[in-house]
Amino acid sequence: MSELDEQAIEILQKNDRGGYTVPTAKLYPYQWNWDSAFVALGFLTFDRDRAWREVELLLEGQWQNGMVPSIIFRRNDPDYFPGPAVWRTQTNSEVIPPIASTGISQPPVLASIVLKMVSSGNDQDLQRADTVFADILKWHRWYQTERLSPVSGCVATVHPWETGRDNCPDWELGLDTMQVDPELEPYVRQDIKHADPEQRPSKLQYDKYISMVKYGREQGWNQKTITTDGPFVMADPGIHFILLRANRDLLEIARLLGKAEAIIEIQRFIDHAVEATEYFWNDKLGAFTARNILNGEYSNGVSSASALCFYADVGSELQRDRTLQNLTRISKQVQYMLPSWDPDGTNFDPQRYWCGPVWPQMNYILSSGLEEQGHYALAARVRQDLSRLIEKSGFRECFNPLNGDGCIGTDFSWTAAIWLAWASPSTQEMAA
Ligand code: GLC
């Protein structure tokens, strides 16, 4: 075990709050949805029971309608904004989350992580998967019943934070077609106290983010209304591909558990998503990109989510070829793959949040997809680049793709987890 492996374990232990892990102290002091899923993979390398606890505690926050929220506020931390008093999800009698939480979800990578936990384990792991299976299926069903946009035929997202790629230039399309709520109460941001404002979203963006929360609150977090009438309704290739892959993986778990009815239901989700993929195809750019469902407009850049078509195993040969051409073009412009936003796109910024930096969890899933589809050289580059970044700059939240500097949070849980599970040379040797 290397020194970095030891450091990664220490970070996970330090960020452990008793069965769930915070992404990093101070900046993100709660349990985040997709962070926890990736974190479980890290724990899996040295404490399987603890890995399952992470998954189980995440599902404790699941709403009755099936949604698993993006953040679970187990205890109030005044140092974080917007906290439970702003989301106010527990005041509505129809939904009442079991634990205070946000009113939106996050990329549903959990089923894919659970399949990894099962396939690397034994009967006990399969039994534990059985206890969470119904909840995960319920979450996936929620996308079909509450979040399907009748206009686009695909799952819609109603807040940039739900995509996990919070301030990617993709979302400018949707932000441009909405107004800041004129009655927005004054608020104090906490994120810029803990991180460099230059690397965080702007004031106007933030006003719009909080206006969307106000709107959701006023609708009593009725997800159908928010999806059909809300101020921000977009299609995200990230959520689409991750959910499609998660359904394929959930189907595999259903087979292992012999769940006949679920198999039929999940297969329907998959067929539907494969068909809906066309909505994302941006022929001008030669990639699957985000779209504003409210006016059909396409995004003007390739993002790291565009590359997830391989992970979802979807798209025609031509669409995949053109996506690969884009990735090859981008690979020549950066030292480290894959930037979250196209260096040729407007608003590329190598240090600002999702406008350029490389994100560890994205490298992991997109490289896995490329490898599964036989694009070995590119897959290896994406993996090696993440190892080099962590070796150079430590366990940061994300990294500058041009010079490898670490950005935003430090001692970051998913970076440590992805290191242990996938990027560390010791793990790569074991897998070889
Ligand atoms: C940021 C990221 C989001 C992540 C969260 C906690 O908001 O954009 O993807 O889940 O931090 O790490």
Short mmCIF file of N, CA and C and ligand atoms in Angstrom, two decimals, residues 23 28 32 34-35 106 164 166 353-354 397 412 414, ligand 1:
data_model
loop_
_atom_site.label_atom_id
_atom_site.label_comp_id
_atom_site.label_asym_id
_atom_site.label_seq_id
_atom_site.Cartn_x
_atom_site.Cartn_y
_atom_site.Cartn_z
N PRO A 23 -18.76 15.07 1.79
CA PRO A 23 -17.79 15.19 0.68
C PRO A 23 -16.48 15.83 1.14
N TYR A 28 -19.01 21.29 2.29
CA TYR A 28 -20.15 20.39 2.07
C TYR A 28 -20.38 19.52 3.31
N TRP A 32 -24.24 13.84 0.58
CA TRP A 32 -24.64 14.11 -0.81
C TRP A 32 -24.87 12.77 -1.51
N TRP A 34 -24.83 11.38 -4.99
CA TRP A 34 -23.91 10.59 -5.82
C TRP A 34 -22.51 10.52 -5.21
N ASP A 35 -22.18 11.48 -4.36
CA ASP A 35 -20.91 11.38 -3.62
C ASP A 35 -20.90 10.09 -2.80
N GLN A 106 -30.15 13.75 -7.61
CA GLN A 106 -28.81 13.87 -8.21
C GLN A 106 -28.56 12.65 -9.10
N GLY A 164 -25.62 17.48 -10.85
CA GLY A 164 -24.31 17.24 -10.26
C GLY A 164 -23.22 18.03 -10.97
N ASP A 166 -23.04 21.35 -11.49
CA ASP A 166 -23.84 22.50 -11.06
C ASP A 166 -23.77 23.76 -11.91
N TYR A 353 -15.12 25.64 -11.32
CA TYR A 353 -16.14 24.62 -11.10
C TYR A 353 -16.39 23.74 -12.34
N TRP A 354 -17.59 23.68 -12.88
CA TRP A 354 -17.86 22.76 -14.00
C TRP A 354 -17.64 23.40 -15.36
N GLU A 397 -11.06 18.45 -4.91
CA GLU A 397 -12.40 18.21 -5.45
C GLU A 397 -12.35 18.00 -6.97
N PHE A 412 -10.91 15.50 -0.28
CA PHE A 412 -12.23 15.24 -0.83
C PHE A 412 -12.55 13.75 -0.88
N TRP A 414 -14.84 11.79 -2.58
CA TRP A 414 -14.93 10.93 -3.78
C TRP A 414 -13.60 10.80 -4.50
C1 GLC B 1 -20.77 20.19 -5.90
C2 GLC B 1 -20.76 19.32 -7.15
C3 GLC B 1 -21.70 18.15 -6.99
C4 GLC B 1 -21.33 17.38 -5.73
C5 GLC B 1 -21.27 18.30 -4.50
C6 GLC B 1 -20.69 17.62 -3.28
O1 GLC B 1 -22.01 20.78 -5.68
O2 GLC B 1 -21.10 20.08 -8.28
O3 GLC B 1 -21.64 17.30 -8.10
O4 GLC B 1 -22.22 16.35 -5.51
O5 GLC B 1 -20.44 19.40 -4.77
O6 GLC B 1 -19.44 17.09 -3.56
#
